[in-house]
mmCIF file of C-alpha atoms in Angstrom:
data_model
loop_
_atom_site.group_PDB
_atom_site.id
_atom_site.type_symbol
_atom_site.label_atom_id
_atom_site.label_comp_id
_atom_site.label_asym_id
_atom_site.label_seq_id
_atom_site.Cartn_x
_atom_site.Cartn_y
_atom_site.Cartn_z
ATOM 1 C CA UNK X 1 4.328 -6.828 29.965
ATOM 2 C CA UNK X 2 7.844 -7.146 31.398
ATOM 3 C CA UNK X 3 8.544 -9.855 33.866
ATOM 4 C CA UNK X 4 12.237 -9.331 34.723
ATOM 5 C CA UNK X 5 11.813 -9.925 38.467
ATOM 6 C CA UNK X 6 10.813 -13.644 38.079
ATOM 7 C CA UNK X 7 12.934 -16.388 36.740
ATOM 8 C CA UNK X 8 13.986 -15.605 33.011
ATOM 9 C CA UNK X 9 12.636 -17.731 30.175
ATOM 10 C CA UNK X 10 16.237 -17.724 28.734
ATOM 11 C CA UNK X 11 19.468 -16.279 30.017
ATOM 12 C CA UNK X 12 22.516 -15.883 27.718
ATOM 13 C CA UNK X 13 26.002 -15.180 29.180
ATOM 14 C CA UNK X 14 29.139 -14.485 27.474
ATOM 15 C CA UNK X 15 27.817 -15.690 24.106
ATOM 16 C CA UNK X 16 30.577 -15.819 21.430
ATOM 17 C CA UNK X 17 30.507 -16.839 17.711
ATOM 18 C CA UNK X 18 33.703 -16.802 15.775
ATOM 19 C CA UNK X 19 33.806 -17.896 12.010
ATOM 20 C CA UNK X 20 37.455 -19.079 11.063
ATOM 21 C CA UNK X 21 39.400 -18.032 8.233
ATOM 22 C CA UNK X 22 41.375 -20.345 6.267
ATOM 23 C CA UNK X 23 43.931 -19.738 3.487
ATOM 24 C CA UNK X 24 46.401 -21.427 1.482
ATOM 25 C CA UNK X 25 46.812 -25.009 0.076
ATOM 26 C CA UNK X 26 46.646 -26.530 3.411
ATOM 27 C CA UNK X 27 43.628 -24.561 4.690
ATOM 28 C CA UNK X 28 45.784 -22.924 7.389
ATOM 29 C CA UNK X 29 43.696 -21.137 10.092
ATOM 30 C CA UNK X 30 44.783 -17.243 9.884
ATOM 31 C CA UNK X 31 42.133 -15.651 11.732
ATOM 32 C CA UNK X 32 38.364 -15.349 12.846
ATOM 33 C CA UNK X 33 35.566 -13.001 11.982
ATOM 34 C CA UNK X 34 34.397 -12.086 15.440
ATOM 35 C CA UNK X 35 30.652 -11.833 14.838
ATOM 36 C CA UNK X 36 29.446 -12.053 18.295
ATOM 37 C CA UNK X 37 32.110 -11.430 20.814
ATOM 38 C CA UNK X 38 30.839 -11.985 24.498
ATOM 39 C CA UNK X 39 27.335 -10.815 24.849
ATOM 40 C CA UNK X 40 24.958 -11.403 27.882
ATOM 41 C CA UNK X 41 21.276 -10.818 28.240
ATOM 42 C CA UNK X 42 18.043 -12.298 29.472
ATOM 43 C CA UNK X 43 14.487 -12.663 28.089
ATOM 44 C CA UNK X 44 11.603 -12.624 30.604
ATOM 45 C CA UNK X 45 8.239 -14.549 29.929
ATOM 46 C CA UNK X 46 5.761 -12.834 27.640
ATOM 47 C CA UNK X 47 8.281 -9.928 27.091
ATOM 48 C CA UNK X 48 9.981 -8.567 23.912
ATOM 49 C CA UNK X 49 13.761 -7.918 23.860
ATOM 50 C CA UNK X 50 14.943 -6.079 20.887
ATOM 51 C CA UNK X 51 18.607 -6.316 19.436
ATOM 52 C CA UNK X 52 19.287 -3.168 17.576
ATOM 53 C CA UNK X 53 22.448 -1.785 15.823
ATOM 54 C CA UNK X 54 23.850 -1.174 12.267
ATOM 55 C CA UNK X 55 24.180 -4.005 9.790
ATOM 56 C CA UNK X 56 26.995 -6.446 10.619
ATOM 57 C CA UNK X 57 26.944 -5.870 14.309
ATOM 58 C CA UNK X 58 25.844 -9.499 14.989
ATOM 59 C CA UNK X 59 22.139 -9.362 15.676
ATOM 60 C CA UNK X 60 21.162 -12.017 13.400
ATOM 61 C CA UNK X 61 24.097 -14.311 14.270
ATOM 62 C CA UNK X 62 23.104 -14.130 17.955
ATOM 63 C CA UNK X 63 19.548 -15.321 17.226
ATOM 64 C CA UNK X 64 20.706 -18.111 15.107
ATOM 65 C CA UNK X 65 23.282 -19.116 17.565
ATOM 66 C CA UNK X 66 20.736 -19.137 20.365
ATOM 67 C CA UNK X 67 18.786 -21.563 18.404
ATOM 68 C CA UNK X 68 21.469 -23.748 17.540
ATOM 69 C CA UNK X 69 21.103 -23.107 13.777
ATOM 70 C CA UNK X 70 24.690 -22.094 14.254
ATOM 71 C CA UNK X 71 26.926 -23.695 16.932
ATOM 72 C CA UNK X 72 28.354 -21.256 19.473
ATOM 73 C CA UNK X 73 32.138 -20.671 19.906
ATOM 74 C CA UNK X 74 31.707 -20.075 23.646
ATOM 75 C CA UNK X 75 29.071 -19.002 26.278
ATOM 76 C CA UNK X 76 26.008 -20.360 27.966
ATOM 77 C CA UNK X 77 22.322 -20.332 27.191
ATOM 78 C CA UNK X 78 20.193 -21.164 30.178
ATOM 79 C CA UNK X 79 16.572 -22.009 29.217
ATOM 80 C CA UNK X 80 13.717 -22.566 31.814
ATOM 81 C CA UNK X 81 10.712 -23.911 30.051
ATOM 82 C CA UNK X 82 8.488 -23.095 33.013
ATOM 83 C CA UNK X 83 8.948 -21.052 36.101
ATOM 84 C CA UNK X 84 9.379 -23.940 38.392
ATOM 85 C CA UNK X 85 11.288 -26.275 35.861
ATOM 86 C CA UNK X 86 14.941 -27.383 36.051
ATOM 87 C CA UNK X 87 17.223 -25.183 33.980
ATOM 88 C CA UNK X 88 18.551 -26.668 30.719
ATOM 89 C CA UNK X 89 21.807 -25.671 29.082
ATOM 90 C CA UNK X 90 21.067 -25.477 25.515
ATOM 91 C CA UNK X 91 24.631 -25.215 24.233
ATOM 92 C CA UNK X 92 25.437 -28.483 25.995
ATOM 93 C CA UNK X 93 22.822 -30.489 24.320
ATOM 94 C CA UNK X 94 23.489 -32.914 21.127
ATOM 95 C CA UNK X 95 21.278 -32.373 18.340
ATOM 96 C CA UNK X 96 19.171 -35.390 19.420
ATOM 97 C CA UNK X 97 18.887 -33.894 22.820
ATOM 98 C CA UNK X 98 17.920 -30.421 21.331
ATOM 99 C CA UNK X 99 15.093 -31.853 19.255
ATOM 100 C CA UNK X 100 12.279 -31.649 21.961
ATOM 101 C CA UNK X 101 13.300 -27.949 22.814
ATOM 102 C CA UNK X 102 12.939 -26.974 18.944
ATOM 103 C CA UNK X 103 9.329 -27.005 19.516
ATOM 104 C CA UNK X 104 9.726 -23.994 22.133
ATOM 105 C CA UNK X 105 12.093 -22.137 20.088
ATOM 106 C CA UNK X 106 11.079 -20.866 16.640
ATOM 107 C CA UNK X 107 12.090 -18.258 14.002
ATOM 108 C CA UNK X 108 10.589 -15.844 11.672
ATOM 109 C CA UNK X 109 12.935 -14.941 8.888
ATOM 110 C CA UNK X 110 13.434 -11.557 7.378
ATOM 111 C CA UNK X 111 12.753 -12.242 3.545
ATOM 112 C CA UNK X 112 9.137 -13.645 3.003
ATOM 113 C CA UNK X 113 10.024 -14.430 -0.593
ATOM 114 C CA UNK X 114 12.930 -16.659 0.416
ATOM 115 C CA UNK X 115 11.822 -18.341 3.547
ATOM 116 C CA UNK X 116 8.808 -20.350 1.880
ATOM 117 C CA UNK X 117 9.459 -23.186 -0.453
ATOM 118 C CA UNK X 118 7.831 -22.295 -3.867
ATOM 119 C CA UNK X 119 7.020 -25.960 -4.540
ATOM 120 C CA UNK X 120 5.143 -26.693 -1.379
ATOM 121 C CA UNK X 121 1.620 -25.502 -0.700
ATOM 122 C CA UNK X 122 0.786 -23.027 2.249
ATOM 123 C CA UNK X 123 -0.976 -25.847 4.037
ATOM 124 C CA UNK X 124 1.832 -28.292 3.816
ATOM 125 C CA UNK X 125 4.310 -25.445 4.818
ATOM 126 C CA UNK X 126 2.380 -24.753 8.009
ATOM 127 C CA UNK X 127 1.543 -28.384 8.594
ATOM 128 C CA UNK X 128 5.036 -29.721 8.364
ATOM 129 C CA UNK X 129 6.204 -28.903 11.757
ATOM 130 C CA UNK X 130 3.076 -30.646 13.185
ATOM 131 C CA UNK X 131 3.809 -33.799 11.354
ATOM 132 C CA UNK X 132 7.458 -33.816 12.176
ATOM 133 C CA UNK X 133 6.860 -33.765 15.765
ATOM 134 C CA UNK X 134 3.929 -36.171 15.633
ATOM 135 C CA UNK X 135 1.418 -33.697 16.942
ATOM 136 C CA UNK X 136 -1.292 -34.028 14.241
ATOM 137 C CA UNK X 137 -2.078 -35.784 11.096
ATOM 138 C CA UNK X 138 -5.126 -36.281 8.700
ATOM 139 C CA UNK X 139 -8.210 -34.215 9.228
ATOM 140 C CA UNK X 140 -6.739 -32.966 12.740
ATOM 141 C CA UNK X 141 -3.714 -31.532 10.891
ATOM 142 C CA UNK X 142 -6.039 -29.690 8.335
ATOM 143 C CA UNK X 143 -8.129 -28.279 11.218
ATOM 144 C CA UNK X 144 -5.012 -27.036 13.039
ATOM 145 C CA UNK X 145 -3.520 -25.516 9.683
ATOM 146 C CA UNK X 146 -6.773 -23.617 9.015
ATOM 147 C CA UNK X 147 -6.983 -22.258 12.687
ATOM 148 C CA UNK X 148 -3.593 -20.971 12.287
ATOM 149 C CA UNK X 149 -4.239 -19.265 9.152
ATOM 150 C CA UNK X 150 -7.327 -17.745 10.779
ATOM 151 C CA UNK X 151 -5.115 -16.601 13.790
ATOM 152 C CA UNK X 152 -2.774 -14.744 11.435
ATOM 153 C CA UNK X 153 -5.307 -13.000 9.416
ATOM 154 C CA UNK X 154 -5.605 -15.217 6.394
ATOM 155 C CA UNK X 155 -8.499 -17.209 4.858
ATOM 156 C CA UNK X 156 -8.520 -21.116 5.437
ATOM 157 C CA UNK X 157 -9.111 -21.891 1.826
ATOM 158 C CA UNK X 158 -5.760 -20.381 0.917
ATOM 159 C CA UNK X 159 -4.268 -23.692 2.250
ATOM 160 C CA UNK X 160 -3.873 -25.374 -1.123
ATOM 161 C CA UNK X 161 -2.259 -22.305 -2.868
ATOM 162 C CA UNK X 162 1.581 -21.666 -3.392
ATOM 163 C CA UNK X 163 3.538 -18.895 -1.870
ATOM 164 C CA UNK X 164 4.098 -16.997 -5.449
ATOM 165 C CA UNK X 165 0.413 -16.248 -5.433
ATOM 166 C CA UNK X 166 0.716 -13.953 -2.208
ATOM 167 C CA UNK X 167 2.065 -10.579 -1.302
ATOM 168 C CA UNK X 168 5.090 -9.974 0.833
ATOM 169 C CA UNK X 169 2.948 -9.029 3.785
ATOM 170 C CA UNK X 170 0.835 -12.263 3.320
ATOM 171 C CA UNK X 171 3.798 -14.433 3.039
ATOM 172 C CA UNK X 172 5.133 -13.100 6.105
ATOM 173 C CA UNK X 173 1.880 -14.059 7.871
ATOM 174 C CA UNK X 174 2.176 -17.574 6.352
ATOM 175 C CA UNK X 175 5.808 -17.642 7.947
ATOM 176 C CA UNK X 176 4.486 -16.405 11.346
ATOM 177 C CA UNK X 177 1.801 -19.121 11.198
ATOM 178 C CA UNK X 178 4.531 -21.721 10.556
ATOM 179 C CA UNK X 179 6.378 -20.409 13.578
ATOM 180 C CA UNK X 180 3.266 -20.569 15.681
ATOM 181 C CA UNK X 181 2.324 -23.948 14.785
ATOM 182 C CA UNK X 182 4.186 -25.519 17.658
ATOM 183 C CA UNK X 183 3.083 -23.139 20.262
ATOM 184 C CA UNK X 184 6.590 -22.052 20.957
ATOM 185 C CA UNK X 185 7.643 -20.138 24.058
ATOM 186 C CA UNK X 186 10.353 -17.936 22.255
ATOM 187 C CA UNK X 187 10.373 -16.769 18.693
ATOM 188 C CA UNK X 188 13.326 -14.893 17.166
ATOM 189 C CA UNK X 189 11.931 -12.386 14.806
ATOM 190 C CA UNK X 190 14.967 -11.719 12.473
ATOM 191 C CA UNK X 191 14.158 -8.344 10.696
ATOM 192 C CA UNK X 192 10.658 -9.836 10.599
ATOM 193 C CA UNK X 193 9.099 -6.380 9.030
ATOM 194 C CA UNK X 194 12.144 -4.645 7.238
ATOM 195 C CA UNK X 195 11.255 -5.961 3.972
ATOM 196 C CA UNK X 196 7.532 -4.792 4.054
ATOM 197 C CA UNK X 197 5.816 -1.624 3.328
ATOM 198 C CA UNK X 198 5.307 0.789 6.050
ATOM 199 C CA UNK X 199 1.589 0.205 6.314
ATOM 200 C CA UNK X 200 2.008 -3.663 6.299
ATOM 201 C CA UNK X 201 4.756 -3.425 8.800
ATOM 202 C CA UNK X 202 2.229 -1.846 11.210
ATOM 203 C CA UNK X 203 -0.332 -4.602 10.509
ATOM 204 C CA UNK X 204 2.279 -7.449 11.133
ATOM 205 C CA UNK X 205 3.778 -5.666 14.311
ATOM 206 C CA UNK X 206 0.079 -5.393 15.880
ATOM 207 C CA UNK X 207 -0.273 -9.098 14.877
ATOM 208 C CA UNK X 208 2.550 -10.115 16.800
ATOM 209 C CA UNK X 209 1.563 -8.027 19.798
ATOM 210 C CA UNK X 210 -1.870 -9.809 19.709
ATOM 211 C CA UNK X 211 -0.212 -13.404 19.517
ATOM 212 C CA UNK X 212 2.066 -12.417 22.340
ATOM 213 C CA UNK X 213 -0.897 -11.446 24.466
ATOM 214 C CA UNK X 214 -3.030 -14.642 23.467
ATOM 215 C CA UNK X 215 -0.136 -17.241 23.682
ATOM 216 C CA UNK X 216 2.303 -15.901 26.311
ATOM 217 C CA UNK X 217 5.060 -15.831 23.751
ATOM 218 C CA UNK X 218 8.493 -14.191 24.155
ATOM 219 C CA UNK X 219 10.140 -12.364 21.395
ATOM 220 C CA UNK X 220 13.796 -11.590 20.468
ATOM 221 C CA UNK X 221 13.119 -8.904 17.891
ATOM 222 C CA UNK X 222 15.956 -8.176 15.624
ATOM 223 C CA UNK X 223 15.816 -4.794 14.045
ATOM 224 C CA UNK X 224 17.315 -1.442 12.717
ATOM 225 C CA UNK X 225 14.187 0.480 12.649
ATOM 226 C CA UNK X 226 14.241 2.184 15.955
ATOM 227 C CA UNK X 227 10.790 3.652 15.598
ATOM 228 C CA UNK X 228 9.432 -0.073 15.407
ATOM 229 C CA UNK X 229 11.518 -1.272 18.340
ATOM 230 C CA UNK X 230 10.114 1.529 20.584
ATOM 231 C CA UNK X 231 6.627 0.315 19.907
ATOM 232 C CA UNK X 232 7.099 -3.387 20.387
ATOM 233 C CA UNK X 233 9.798 -3.654 22.824
ATOM 234 C CA UNK X 234 9.953 -4.213 26.629
ATOM 235 C CA UNK X 235 13.684 -4.187 26.824
ATOM 236 C CA UNK X 236 16.365 -3.051 24.341
ATOM 237 C CA UNK X 237 20.117 -4.263 23.893
ATOM 238 C CA UNK X 238 22.208 -2.128 21.553
ATOM 239 C CA UNK X 239 24.934 -3.952 19.671
ATOM 240 C CA UNK X 240 28.219 -2.610 18.317
ATOM 241 C CA UNK X 241 30.586 -4.820 16.372
ATOM 242 C CA UNK X 242 29.677 -8.143 18.086
ATOM 243 C CA UNK X 243 29.237 -6.549 21.777
ATOM 244 C CA UNK X 244 26.357 -5.144 23.623
ATOM 245 C CA UNK X 245 27.300 -1.490 24.480
ATOM 246 C CA UNK X 246 24.130 -0.596 26.373
ATOM 247 C CA UNK X 247 21.015 -2.221 27.605
ATOM 248 C CA UNK X 248 17.809 -1.328 29.603
ATOM 249 C CA UNK X 249 14.142 -1.068 29.363
ATOM 250 C CA UNK X 250 12.763 0.721 26.330
ATOM 251 C CA UNK X 251 11.998 3.752 28.218
ATOM 252 C CA UNK X 252 15.577 3.867 29.550
ATOM 253 C CA UNK X 253 17.068 3.561 26.267
ATOM 254 C CA UNK X 254 14.898 5.959 24.391
ATOM 255 C CA UNK X 255 14.606 8.687 27.196
ATOM 256 C CA UNK X 256 17.931 8.507 28.841
ATOM 257 C CA UNK X 257 20.535 6.922 26.480
ATOM 258 C CA UNK X 258 23.925 7.080 28.008
ATOM 259 C CA UNK X 259 26.440 5.475 25.512
ATOM 260 C CA UNK X 260 27.413 7.731 22.664
ATOM 261 C CA UNK X 261 26.437 5.154 20.149
ATOM 262 C CA UNK X 262 23.121 4.811 21.349
ATOM 263 C CA UNK X 263 22.576 8.605 21.249
ATOM 264 C CA UNK X 264 23.957 8.767 17.689
ATOM 265 C CA UNK X 265 21.423 6.109 16.585
ATOM 266 C CA UNK X 266 18.407 7.910 18.369
ATOM 267 C CA UNK X 267 19.297 11.201 16.939
ATOM 268 C CA UNK X 268 18.731 9.885 13.589
ATOM 269 C CA UNK X 269 15.053 8.927 14.156
ATOM 270 C CA UNK X 270 12.947 11.310 12.002
ATOM 271 C CA UNK X 271 10.581 13.375 14.056
ATOM 272 C CA UNK X 272 7.010 13.606 12.763
ATOM 273 C CA UNK X 273 6.499 17.202 14.009
ATOM 274 C CA UNK X 274 8.663 19.420 11.873
ATOM 275 C CA UNK X 275 8.853 22.134 14.647
ATOM 276 C CA UNK X 276 10.343 19.777 17.143
ATOM 277 C CA UNK X 277 14.066 19.847 16.796
ATOM 278 C CA UNK X 278 16.623 16.927 17.854
ATOM 279 C CA UNK X 279 20.522 17.475 17.655
ATOM 280 C CA UNK X 280 21.811 14.997 15.064
ATOM 281 C CA UNK X 281 24.942 13.346 16.251
ATOM 282 C CA UNK X 282 26.690 12.188 12.964
ATOM 283 C CA UNK X 283 28.546 8.800 12.931
ATOM 284 C CA UNK X 284 31.624 9.164 10.480
ATOM 285 C CA UNK X 285 33.111 6.367 8.841
ATOM 286 C CA UNK X 286 31.991 2.840 8.462
ATOM 287 C CA UNK X 287 31.784 -0.056 11.030
ATOM 288 C CA UNK X 288 35.205 -1.549 11.304
ATOM 289 C CA UNK X 289 35.949 -4.997 10.295
ATOM 290 C CA UNK X 290 35.193 -7.852 12.834
ATOM 291 C CA UNK X 291 38.233 -9.711 11.691
ATOM 292 C CA UNK X 292 40.519 -6.993 13.023
ATOM 293 C CA UNK X 293 38.427 -4.888 15.615
ATOM 294 C CA UNK X 294 39.836 -1.716 17.047
ATOM 295 C CA UNK X 295 41.745 -2.011 20.244
ATOM 296 C CA UNK X 296 40.265 -0.767 23.366
ATOM 297 C CA UNK X 297 36.618 0.378 22.968
ATOM 298 C CA UNK X 298 35.502 -0.928 19.335
ATOM 299 C CA UNK X 299 33.509 2.410 19.010
ATOM 300 C CA UNK X 300 36.478 4.723 19.633
ATOM 301 C CA UNK X 301 37.162 5.158 15.650
ATOM 302 C CA UNK X 302 33.944 6.846 15.268
ATOM 303 C CA UNK X 303 32.895 8.159 18.790
ATOM 304 C CA UNK X 304 32.406 12.075 19.012
ATOM 305 C CA UNK X 305 33.668 12.076 22.696
ATOM 306 C CA UNK X 306 36.766 9.622 22.252
ATOM 307 C CA UNK X 307 39.611 10.082 24.712
ATOM 308 C CA UNK X 308 43.027 8.547 24.584
ATOM 309 C CA UNK X 309 42.023 6.048 27.206
ATOM 310 C CA UNK X 310 39.371 4.516 24.923
ATOM 311 C CA UNK X 311 41.832 3.586 22.330
ATOM 312 C CA UNK X 312 43.812 1.221 24.423
ATOM 313 C CA UNK X 313 41.440 0.013 27.214
ATOM 314 C CA UNK X 314 38.126 -1.766 26.832
ATOM 315 C CA UNK X 315 35.531 -0.008 29.174
ATOM 316 C CA UNK X 316 33.838 -1.938 31.849
ATOM 317 C CA UNK X 317 29.965 -2.202 31.972
ATOM 318 C CA UNK X 318 28.612 0.236 34.418
ATOM 319 C CA UNK X 319 25.368 -0.268 36.308
ATOM 320 C CA UNK X 320 23.162 2.694 36.001
ATOM 321 C CA UNK X 321 20.275 1.401 38.198
ATOM 322 C CA UNK X 322 17.157 -0.581 37.573
ATOM 323 C CA UNK X 323 18.938 -2.836 35.114
ATOM 324 C CA UNK X 324 20.145 -0.134 32.913
ATOM 325 C CA UNK X 325 23.756 -0.809 31.938
ATOM 326 C CA UNK X 326 26.439 0.711 29.440
ATOM 327 C CA UNK X 327 29.988 0.164 28.710
ATOM 328 C CA UNK X 328 31.794 3.604 28.192
ATOM 329 C CA UNK X 329 34.867 5.033 30.098
ATOM 330 C CA UNK X 330 32.884 8.505 30.478
ATOM 331 C CA UNK X 331 30.273 6.838 32.691
ATOM 332 C CA UNK X 332 32.937 5.746 35.030
ATOM 333 C CA UNK X 333 34.294 9.378 35.382
ATOM 334 C CA UNK X 334 30.938 10.611 36.006
ATOM 335 C CA UNK X 335 30.331 8.129 38.704
#
């Protein structure tokens, strides 16, 4: 259920992450990879915000910077643990000061084969966060690990087995149990189902929704499968080349897309009914390099309705009502 009208759990403003490029004998700074270039969004309590877009648009980097797995270049991330609590500027905290908040902010990685240490048992993998944060030990730790395994649909007796003994779907459930161990308030799901078979994807998505309902978790769901996004999301932010070009409720984005890039992405979703027709909007060429992004609107090199103005002037973000926004010159003309 959406909670946009109350105080958000986390609010991000002007987030940037540039990766410097160094060349030569003296490692001279010659440029930057602008992976994230000024994004702003908010995540309400018990809601799911999905970040969507083509590969390389900055979705994963955004999630990792928010969790301080990567350090930001610029921007703010204001975190409010509880509705009445004082706001915390996450990017201003030292690593030591950040430690207590890491309990609240967790991540589920994309690859269930690479995200688990093959030399550590399932029980130790799930129990490690509990030991590190001094929450449980001994028999209490074992009980909590077994309870977490049950909550993600696995048998408690597998705690003494190793990751290589499980399928991809089971490994991802183990990863979910590890993220859930500290009872976080926000989990970044970084392409959490993209490596799984379609039938297993549905099971994991339903598990995430059930856990959200039970524990009141918020999700930032990073994905490129728009069918999955439509099912799990409350709000959607569409990213292109490090910037958010459109965001709104799931219904606004899927039923009334206003940015040409969003329209093109949605036109590529297969229709289950062969009699139902949808006009396909082809996207020509590849995503430009984030090292040298195009001038003006970054999308103008691939946009089917490009105008001269788009090539030289970056569009303002237009408020379309009820929290629906998009950055496109055509929307200004329509207003």
